[in-house]
mmCIF file of C-alpha atoms in Angstrom:
data_model
loop_
_atom_site.group_PDB
_atom_site.id
_atom_site.type_symbol
_atom_site.label_atom_id
_atom_site.label_comp_id
_atom_site.label_asym_id
_atom_site.label_seq_id
_atom_site.Cartn_x
_atom_site.Cartn_y
_atom_site.Cartn_z
ATOM 1 C CA MET L 1 10.825 164.172 189.453
ATOM 2 C CA SER L 2 9.690 161.633 186.881
ATOM 3 C CA HIS L 3 9.891 157.928 187.556
ATOM 4 C CA PRO L 4 11.854 155.617 185.307
ATOM 5 C CA ALA L 5 9.783 153.777 182.747
ATOM 6 C CA SER L 6 8.897 150.200 183.465
ATOM 7 C CA PRO L 7 11.668 148.009 182.033
ATOM 8 C CA ASP L 8 9.078 145.753 180.387
ATOM 9 C CA ASP L 9 7.525 148.728 178.564
ATOM 10 C CA ALA L 10 10.565 150.052 176.765
ATOM 11 C CA LEU L 11 10.317 152.048 173.556
ATOM 12 C CA VAL L 12 11.757 149.818 170.842
ATOM 13 C CA LEU L 13 13.124 151.435 167.687
ATOM 14 C CA TYR L 14 15.037 149.393 165.116
ATOM 15 C CA GLY L 15 15.421 146.634 167.705
ATOM 16 C CA GLU L 16 16.987 148.938 170.295
ATOM 17 C CA HIS L 17 15.356 149.526 173.680
ATOM 18 C CA PHE L 18 14.958 152.969 175.236
ATOM 19 C CA SER L 19 13.838 153.614 178.799
ATOM 20 C CA SER L 20 12.393 157.030 177.901
ATOM 21 C CA ARG L 21 9.695 157.875 175.359
ATOM 22 C CA LEU L 22 10.723 161.512 175.141
ATOM 23 C CA LEU L 23 13.219 162.812 172.586
ATOM 24 C CA LEU L 24 14.489 166.332 173.085
ATOM 25 C CA GLY L 25 15.903 169.000 170.798
ATOM 26 C CA THR L 26 18.935 171.054 171.757
ATOM 27 C CA SER L 27 18.193 174.379 170.044
ATOM 28 C CA ARG L 28 16.963 177.805 171.204
ATOM 29 C CA TYR L 29 17.798 177.407 174.913
ATOM 30 C CA PRO L 30 18.869 180.557 176.763
ATOM 31 C CA SER L 31 22.277 179.035 177.548
ATOM 32 C CA PRO L 32 24.206 175.751 177.377
ATOM 33 C CA ALA L 33 23.826 175.402 181.156
ATOM 34 C CA ILE L 34 20.039 175.618 180.882
ATOM 35 C CA LEU L 35 20.063 173.044 178.073
ATOM 36 C CA GLN L 36 22.103 170.767 180.310
ATOM 37 C CA ALA L 37 19.669 171.269 183.205
ATOM 38 C CA ALA L 38 16.700 170.514 180.938
ATOM 39 C CA VAL L 39 18.341 167.312 179.711
ATOM 40 C CA ALA L 40 19.035 166.258 183.299
ATOM 41 C CA ARG L 41 15.341 166.712 184.152
ATOM 42 C CA ALA L 42 13.907 165.129 180.991
ATOM 43 C CA ARG L 43 16.339 162.206 180.757
ATOM 44 C CA PRO L 44 15.449 161.785 177.079
ATOM 45 C CA ALA L 45 15.985 158.716 174.947
ATOM 46 C CA MET L 46 17.818 160.812 172.379
ATOM 47 C CA LEU L 47 18.974 164.373 171.818
ATOM 48 C CA THR L 48 18.675 165.898 168.377
ATOM 49 C CA ALA L 49 21.500 167.872 166.813
ATOM 50 C CA SER L 50 22.271 169.298 163.409
ATOM 51 C CA LEU L 51 25.098 170.303 161.073
ATOM 52 C CA ARG L 52 25.879 173.759 159.728
ATOM 53 C CA ARG L 53 28.725 175.529 157.986
ATOM 54 C CA GLN L 54 31.575 176.233 160.369
ATOM 55 C CA GLY L 55 31.150 179.626 161.965
ATOM 56 C CA ALA L 56 27.565 180.009 160.728
ATOM 57 C CA LYS L 57 26.248 179.934 164.300
ATOM 58 C CA PRO L 58 27.827 181.137 167.527
ATOM 59 C CA ASP L 59 27.458 177.697 169.111
ATOM 60 C CA SER L 60 29.120 175.874 166.238
ATOM 61 C CA GLY L 61 32.401 174.109 166.794
ATOM 62 C CA ARG L 62 33.775 172.518 169.868
ATOM 63 C CA GLY L 63 31.589 174.141 172.547
ATOM 64 C CA PHE L 64 28.403 172.351 171.605
ATOM 65 C CA TRP L 65 30.294 169.190 170.674
ATOM 66 C CA GLN L 66 31.903 169.032 174.099
ATOM 67 C CA LEU L 67 28.555 169.641 175.787
ATOM 68 C CA LEU L 68 27.040 166.747 173.830
ATOM 69 C CA GLN L 69 29.862 164.481 174.998
ATOM 70 C CA GLN L 70 29.370 165.595 178.617
ATOM 71 C CA MET L 71 25.634 164.927 178.563
ATOM 72 C CA GLY L 72 26.277 161.353 177.471
ATOM 73 C CA CYS L 73 22.927 160.984 175.701
ATOM 74 C CA ARG L 74 22.455 159.172 172.395
ATOM 75 C CA VAL L 75 22.503 161.717 169.561
ATOM 76 C CA LEU L 76 19.938 161.807 166.768
ATOM 77 C CA PRO L 77 21.315 164.021 163.993
ATOM 78 C CA ASN L 78 18.791 165.725 161.736
ATOM 79 C CA THR L 79 18.781 166.896 158.139
ATOM 80 C CA ALA L 80 17.009 170.165 158.959
ATOM 81 C CA GLY L 81 17.063 172.721 156.175
ATOM 82 C CA CYS L 82 17.345 170.196 153.359
ATOM 83 C CA ARG L 83 14.970 170.735 150.462
ATOM 84 C CA SER L 84 15.693 167.785 148.222
ATOM 85 C CA ALA L 85 16.268 164.084 148.637
ATOM 86 C CA GLN L 86 19.891 164.427 147.520
ATOM 87 C CA GLU L 87 20.603 167.225 150.014
ATOM 88 C CA ALA L 88 19.147 165.091 152.792
ATOM 89 C CA ILE L 89 21.060 161.977 151.736
ATOM 90 C CA THR L 90 24.374 163.850 151.622
ATOM 91 C CA THR L 91 23.700 165.572 154.936
ATOM 92 C CA ALA L 92 22.834 162.224 156.535
ATOM 93 C CA GLN L 93 26.094 160.725 155.290
ATOM 94 C CA MET L 94 28.011 163.682 156.718
ATOM 95 C CA ALA L 95 26.163 163.355 160.014
ATOM 96 C CA ARG L 96 26.958 159.656 160.217
ATOM 97 C CA GLU L 97 30.669 160.422 159.992
ATOM 98 C CA VAL L 98 30.637 163.364 162.424
ATOM 99 C CA PHE L 99 28.372 161.860 165.090
ATOM 100 C CA ALA L 100 29.455 158.243 164.511
ATOM 101 C CA THR L 101 25.871 157.021 164.410
ATOM 102 C CA PRO L 102 23.584 155.425 161.829
ATOM 103 C CA TRP L 103 20.543 157.129 163.364
ATOM 104 C CA ILE L 104 19.070 160.028 161.401
ATOM 105 C CA LYS L 105 16.024 162.235 161.810
ATOM 106 C CA LEU L 106 15.151 162.691 158.165
ATOM 107 C CA GLU L 107 13.711 166.091 157.282
ATOM 108 C CA VAL L 108 13.033 167.372 153.782
ATOM 109 C CA ILE L 109 11.182 170.679 153.861
ATOM 110 C CA GLY L 110 8.823 171.586 151.033
ATOM 111 C CA ASP L 111 7.413 174.939 152.128
ATOM 112 C CA ASP L 112 9.233 177.836 153.759
ATOM 113 C CA TYR L 113 6.164 179.242 155.535
ATOM 114 C CA THR L 114 4.811 176.118 157.199
ATOM 115 C CA LEU L 115 8.044 174.084 157.091
ATOM 116 C CA GLN L 116 5.815 171.243 155.930
ATOM 117 C CA PRO L 117 7.696 168.124 154.820
ATOM 118 C CA ASP L 118 8.062 167.474 151.098
ATOM 119 C CA THR L 119 6.671 163.997 151.362
ATOM 120 C CA LEU L 120 7.620 162.890 147.842
ATOM 121 C CA GLN L 121 11.292 163.795 148.336
ATOM 122 C CA LEU L 122 11.096 162.340 151.856
ATOM 123 C CA VAL L 123 10.102 158.882 150.642
ATOM 124 C CA ASP L 124 12.870 158.884 148.016
ATOM 125 C CA ALA L 125 15.473 159.908 150.588
ATOM 126 C CA ALA L 126 14.206 157.381 153.125
ATOM 127 C CA HIS L 127 14.499 154.556 150.614
ATOM 128 C CA ALA L 128 18.101 155.459 149.744
ATOM 129 C CA LEU L 129 19.166 155.910 153.367
ATOM 130 C CA VAL L 130 17.615 152.655 154.569
ATOM 131 C CA GLU L 131 19.449 150.902 151.712
ATOM 132 C CA ASP L 132 22.653 152.568 152.933
ATOM 133 C CA GLY L 133 22.217 151.165 156.455
ATOM 134 C CA PHE L 134 20.724 154.160 158.246
ATOM 135 C CA LYS L 135 18.171 153.903 161.028
ATOM 136 C CA VAL L 136 15.776 156.448 159.601
ATOM 137 C CA LEU L 137 13.231 158.344 161.689
ATOM 138 C CA PRO L 138 11.355 160.400 159.089
ATOM 139 C CA TYR L 139 9.625 163.639 160.064
ATOM 140 C CA CYS L 140 6.380 163.569 158.109
ATOM 141 C CA THR L 141 2.781 164.713 158.011
ATOM 142 C CA GLU L 142 -0.096 162.645 159.398
ATOM 143 C CA ASP L 143 -0.928 161.445 155.870
ATOM 144 C CA LEU L 144 -1.682 157.727 156.154
ATOM 145 C CA VAL L 145 -0.516 156.792 152.668
ATOM 146 C CA VAL L 146 2.745 158.756 152.964
ATOM 147 C CA CYS L 147 3.479 156.992 156.251
ATOM 148 C CA GLN L 148 2.689 153.641 154.634
ATOM 149 C CA ARG L 149 5.106 154.459 151.793
ATOM 150 C CA LEU L 150 7.800 155.332 154.343
ATOM 151 C CA VAL L 151 7.257 151.957 156.001
ATOM 152 C CA ASP L 152 7.365 150.303 152.562
ATOM 153 C CA ALA L 153 10.724 152.062 152.011
ATOM 154 C CA GLY L 154 12.075 150.331 155.106
ATOM 155 C CA CYS L 155 11.452 152.859 157.876
ATOM 156 C CA GLN L 156 10.730 150.956 161.084
ATOM 157 C CA ALA L 157 9.166 154.040 162.696
ATOM 158 C CA VAL L 158 7.604 157.300 161.526
ATOM 159 C CA MET L 159 7.349 160.735 163.131
ATOM 160 C CA PRO L 160 4.179 162.608 162.130
ATOM 161 C CA TRP L 161 3.817 166.253 163.079
ATOM 162 C CA ALA L 162 1.205 167.549 165.505
ATOM 163 C CA ALA L 163 1.405 171.060 164.050
ATOM 164 C CA PRO L 164 3.981 173.142 162.162
ATOM 165 C CA ILE L 165 7.426 173.253 163.797
ATOM 166 C CA GLY L 166 7.750 175.705 166.657
ATOM 167 C CA THR L 167 4.078 176.732 166.798
ATOM 168 C CA GLY L 168 3.176 175.017 170.057
ATOM 169 C CA HIS L 169 -0.398 174.565 168.833
ATOM 170 C CA GLY L 170 -0.672 170.924 169.817
ATOM 171 C CA PRO L 171 -2.418 168.397 167.564
ATOM 172 C CA VAL L 172 -4.293 170.366 164.893
ATOM 173 C CA ASN L 173 -5.722 167.232 163.267
ATOM 174 C CA PRO L 174 -6.620 164.858 166.107
ATOM 175 C CA HIS L 175 -8.812 162.718 163.860
ATOM 176 C CA GLY L 176 -6.021 162.243 161.308
ATOM 177 C CA LEU L 177 -3.443 161.400 163.942
ATOM 178 C CA ARG L 178 -5.707 158.914 165.705
ATOM 179 C CA LEU L 179 -6.662 157.283 162.414
ATOM 180 C CA LEU L 180 -2.986 156.970 161.506
ATOM 181 C CA ARG L 181 -2.295 155.334 164.877
ATOM 182 C CA GLU L 182 -5.095 152.852 164.303
ATOM 183 C CA ARG L 183 -4.064 151.968 160.752
ATOM 184 C CA LEU L 184 -0.304 151.453 161.091
ATOM 185 C CA ALA L 185 1.409 149.146 163.557
ATOM 186 C CA VAL L 186 4.948 150.605 163.458
ATOM 187 C CA PRO L 187 6.272 152.765 166.308
ATOM 188 C CA MET L 188 5.193 156.381 165.896
ATOM 189 C CA LEU L 189 6.632 159.440 167.576
ATOM 190 C CA VAL L 190 4.774 162.730 167.381
ATOM 191 C CA ASP L 191 7.327 165.301 166.283
ATOM 192 C CA ALA L 192 6.829 169.071 166.074
ATOM 193 C CA GLY L 193 4.109 171.463 167.133
ATOM 194 C CA LEU L 194 3.624 170.401 170.755
ATOM 195 C CA GLY L 195 3.431 173.311 173.186
ATOM 196 C CA LEU L 196 2.145 171.943 176.472
ATOM 197 C CA PRO L 197 2.678 168.788 178.526
ATOM 198 C CA SER L 198 -1.055 168.121 178.093
ATOM 199 C CA HIS L 199 -0.485 167.894 174.319
ATOM 200 C CA ALA L 200 2.196 165.267 174.876
ATOM 201 C CA CYS L 201 0.019 163.407 177.370
ATOM 202 C CA GLN L 202 -2.880 163.428 174.911
ATOM 203 C CA VAL L 203 -0.996 161.883 171.987
ATOM 204 C CA MET L 204 0.476 159.273 174.314
ATOM 205 C CA GLU L 205 -3.071 158.451 175.505
ATOM 206 C CA TRP L 206 -3.966 157.881 171.840
ATOM 207 C CA GLY L 207 -1.295 155.200 171.633
ATOM 208 C CA PHE L 208 1.631 157.046 170.108
ATOM 209 C CA ASP L 209 4.935 155.575 171.208
ATOM 210 C CA GLY L 210 6.776 158.760 172.049
ATOM 211 C CA VAL L 211 7.208 162.458 171.375
ATOM 212 C CA LEU L 212 10.003 164.632 170.077
ATOM 213 C CA LEU L 213 9.982 168.276 171.070
ATOM 214 C CA ASN L 214 12.280 171.252 171.417
ATOM 215 C CA THR L 215 10.739 174.720 171.398
ATOM 216 C CA ALA L 216 8.113 173.993 174.059
ATOM 217 C CA VAL L 217 10.910 173.334 176.539
ATOM 218 C CA ALA L 218 13.532 175.773 175.253
ATOM 219 C CA LEU L 219 11.218 178.813 175.221
ATOM 220 C CA ALA L 220 9.526 178.098 178.558
ATOM 221 C CA THR L 221 10.236 180.560 181.347
ATOM 222 C CA ASP L 222 11.933 177.724 183.232
ATOM 223 C CA PRO L 223 13.085 175.186 180.623
ATOM 224 C CA ALA L 224 14.375 172.652 183.141
ATOM 225 C CA GLN L 225 11.074 172.602 185.023
ATOM 226 C CA MET L 226 9.151 172.338 181.751
ATOM 227 C CA ALA L 227 11.381 169.458 180.646
ATOM 228 C CA GLY L 228 10.416 167.613 183.822
ATOM 229 C CA ALA L 229 6.746 168.401 183.231
ATOM 230 C CA PHE L 230 6.921 166.950 179.714
ATOM 231 C CA ALA L 231 8.694 163.844 180.956
ATOM 232 C CA ASP L 232 5.956 163.291 183.550
ATOM 233 C CA ALA L 233 3.230 163.957 180.974
ATOM 234 C CA VAL L 234 4.674 161.438 178.533
ATOM 235 C CA GLN L 235 4.771 158.792 181.248
ATOM 236 C CA ALA L 236 1.243 159.597 182.424
ATOM 237 C CA GLY L 237 -0.100 159.405 178.886
ATOM 238 C CA ARG L 238 1.627 156.097 178.264
ATOM 239 C CA ALA L 239 0.309 154.647 181.521
ATOM 240 C CA ALA L 240 -3.211 155.815 180.623
ATOM 241 C CA PHE L 241 -2.973 154.186 177.194
ATOM 242 C CA LEU L 242 -1.841 150.905 178.713
ATOM 243 C CA ALA L 243 -4.564 151.120 181.376
ATOM 244 C CA GLY L 244 -7.310 151.431 178.748
ATOM 245 C CA ALA L 245 -9.603 154.419 179.037
ATOM 246 C CA MET L 246 -13.348 154.160 179.606
ATOM 247 C CA GLN L 247 -15.661 154.708 176.654
ATOM 248 C CA PRO L 248 -17.434 158.079 176.729
ATOM 249 C CA GLN L 249 -21.187 157.783 177.395
ATOM 250 C CA LYS L 250 -23.986 159.689 175.695
ATOM 251 C CA SER L 251 -25.833 160.444 178.925
ATOM 252 C CA ALA L 252 -25.114 160.790 182.633
ATOM 253 C CA GLN L 253 -24.358 157.590 184.498
ATOM 254 C CA ALA L 254 -24.639 157.892 188.273
ATOM 255 C CA SER L 255 -21.391 156.899 189.920
ATOM 256 C CA THR L 256 -23.006 156.470 193.330
ATOM 257 C CA PRO L 257 -25.297 153.416 193.604
ATOM 258 C CA VAL L 258 -28.973 154.283 193.175
ATOM 259 C CA LEU L 259 -30.205 151.306 195.196
ATOM 260 C CA GLY L 260 -31.049 152.379 198.719
ATOM 261 C CA THR L 261 -31.145 156.085 198.008
ATOM 262 C CA PRO L 262 -32.805 157.836 200.972
ATOM 263 C CA PHE L 263 -35.836 160.033 200.444
ATOM 264 C CA TRP L 264 -36.391 158.244 197.059
ATOM 265 C CA HIS L 265 -39.196 160.038 195.209
ATOM 266 C CA GLN L 266 -39.637 162.441 198.108
ATOM 267 C CA GLY L 267 -37.014 165.009 197.089
ATOM 268 C CA SER L 268 -36.372 166.918 193.892
ATOM 269 C CA GLY L 269 -33.440 165.092 192.286
ATOM 270 C CA ALA L 270 -30.729 162.458 192.365
ATOM 271 C CA GLY L 271 -27.119 163.025 193.296
ATOM 272 C CA ALA L 272 -24.046 162.246 191.222
ATOM 273 C CA MET E 1 41.778 177.967 140.672
ATOM 274 C CA LYS E 2 38.570 179.400 142.080
ATOM 275 C CA VAL E 3 36.234 177.240 144.135
ATOM 276 C CA THR E 4 33.319 178.007 146.426
ATOM 277 C CA LEU E 5 34.009 177.105 150.031
ATOM 278 C CA ASN E 6 31.031 177.280 152.414
ATOM 279 C CA GLY E 7 29.373 179.759 150.091
ATOM 280 C CA GLN E 8 32.419 182.020 149.746
ATOM 281 C CA SER E 9 34.793 182.285 146.809
ATOM 282 C CA ALA E 10 38.245 180.838 147.573
ATOM 283 C CA GLU E 11 41.467 180.515 145.611
ATOM 284 C CA LEU E 12 43.249 177.161 145.727
ATOM 285 C CA PRO E 13 46.367 176.001 143.815
ATOM 286 C CA GLU E 14 45.940 173.923 140.644
ATOM 287 C CA GLY E 15 45.850 170.232 141.560
ATOM 288 C CA ALA E 16 44.443 170.974 145.002
ATOM 289 C CA ARG E 17 42.704 168.192 146.878
ATOM 290 C CA VAL E 18 39.965 168.215 149.466
ATOM 291 C CA SER E 19 42.601 168.294 152.206
ATOM 292 C CA ASP E 20 43.872 171.616 150.765
ATOM 293 C CA ALA E 21 40.398 173.121 150.971
ATOM 294 C CA ILE E 22 40.174 171.973 154.581
ATOM 295 C CA ALA E 23 43.555 173.533 155.349
ATOM 296 C CA HIS E 24 42.383 176.772 153.722
ATOM 297 C CA LEU E 25 39.332 177.005 155.991
ATOM 298 C CA ALA E 26 41.080 175.527 159.064
ATOM 299 C CA PRO E 27 37.862 174.248 160.672
ATOM 300 C CA THR E 28 37.691 172.957 164.231
ATOM 301 C CA PRO E 29 37.046 169.186 164.414
ATOM 302 C CA PRO E 30 34.745 167.382 164.214
ATOM 303 C CA PHE E 31 33.461 168.252 160.739
ATOM 304 C CA ALA E 32 32.402 166.562 157.511
ATOM 305 C CA VAL E 33 32.913 167.449 153.866
ATOM 306 C CA ALA E 34 30.847 167.367 150.682
ATOM 307 C CA VAL E 35 31.851 168.433 147.175
ATOM 308 C CA ASN E 36 29.163 169.252 144.615
ATOM 309 C CA LEU E 37 26.541 167.719 146.916
ATOM 310 C CA GLN E 38 28.452 164.443 147.224
ATOM 311 C CA PHE E 39 29.754 163.286 150.609
ATOM 312 C CA ILE E 40 33.529 162.881 150.753
ATOM 313 C CA PRO E 41 34.544 160.524 153.583
ATOM 314 C CA GLN E 42 37.534 161.417 155.725
ATOM 315 C CA SER E 43 39.488 158.529 154.210
ATOM 316 C CA ALA E 44 39.365 160.287 150.803
ATOM 317 C CA TRP E 45 40.269 163.846 151.869
ATOM 318 C CA ALA E 46 43.929 163.504 150.924
ATOM 319 C CA SER E 47 43.314 161.838 147.546
ATOM 320 C CA GLN E 48 40.123 163.488 146.216
ATOM 321 C CA PRO E 49 41.085 166.080 143.579
ATOM 322 C CA LEU E 50 39.242 169.369 143.206
ATOM 323 C CA ARG E 51 38.388 171.240 140.015
ATOM 324 C CA ALA E 52 37.741 174.903 139.296
ATOM 325 C CA GLY E 53 34.162 175.806 140.182
ATOM 326 C CA ASP E 54 33.686 173.036 142.724
ATOM 327 C CA GLN E 55 31.218 173.749 145.511
ATOM 328 C CA ILE E 56 32.704 172.576 148.816
ATOM 329 C CA GLU E 57 30.775 172.376 152.056
ATOM 330 C CA ILE E 58 32.472 171.831 155.419
ATOM 331 C CA ILE E 59 29.938 171.430 158.205
ATOM 332 C CA ALA E 60 30.119 170.867 161.944
ATOM 333 C CA PRO E 61 27.746 170.019 164.813
ATOM 334 C CA VAL E 62 25.275 172.641 166.010
ATOM 335 C CA THR E 63 22.158 172.559 168.138
ATOM 336 C CA GLY E 64 19.042 171.257 166.427
ATOM 337 C CA GLY E 65 15.481 170.184 166.933
#
């Protein structure tokens, strides 16, 4: 069971404090009960949800809505499936009315195969939504300049991908992600492509402020147990970042003191 | 007049408003409405007129990532 985050190390997004640095998606779980169990284990800061035509999915309508109310977690609607700035803006406005929240995970997809964000449309949509009072969390690539433009548009946080959505590959461009973390001071959540708790722990060790994931939990053999594992990994990675890791060395450095070594120069080697 | 309602052709009376399209589909709350890619707030459902050929979307919460 994961421990609650230290109250003086809260995740702060748009001036609001969150005790968890894990955001969790609600899709692809084997059943609503298993989703509920996973949420209970992860205790996420926010749960993502979406909007679709009525009747387009078996879980549309009141069933999922009622489950969201029962779970009592802050909802982060997304604009998944949108392919233009205008589609995303309209979807965000609809989500604000349905979910009664100004928060929005802004997605504008530019490629059907990789589901890579259309970063040009994304910046346009972000600008309009920030102007309209939304608290925008844009799903983006690890491109430094795109992220800077999103910040320029008024986004107070960005959400770069680790890998394409649903792949579970973990960070495919560690150098790019770490460079982005070094260059921009805004809160950053790694969103999409994480598959293992070690992936989440790693990006948290690099100084990212949180992670958003869905498939890695939903498609695990035991989603609730995996949700707990991710929650622990996020906390461990955050603690490691705050603790400050040692610098890697080029050559071996004996951890045991050399002074006073018995049999010095009589044996064949030194111990670790 | 013919409109497109959630991707399907639908017949609504002349002078119909957004509220008539909603009644035609009878969706389960909560839901939100857009016409021709423009959001129509709930406060305007009863007054917003529709025209032949309008594209109406009525969407509701689903799971998402």
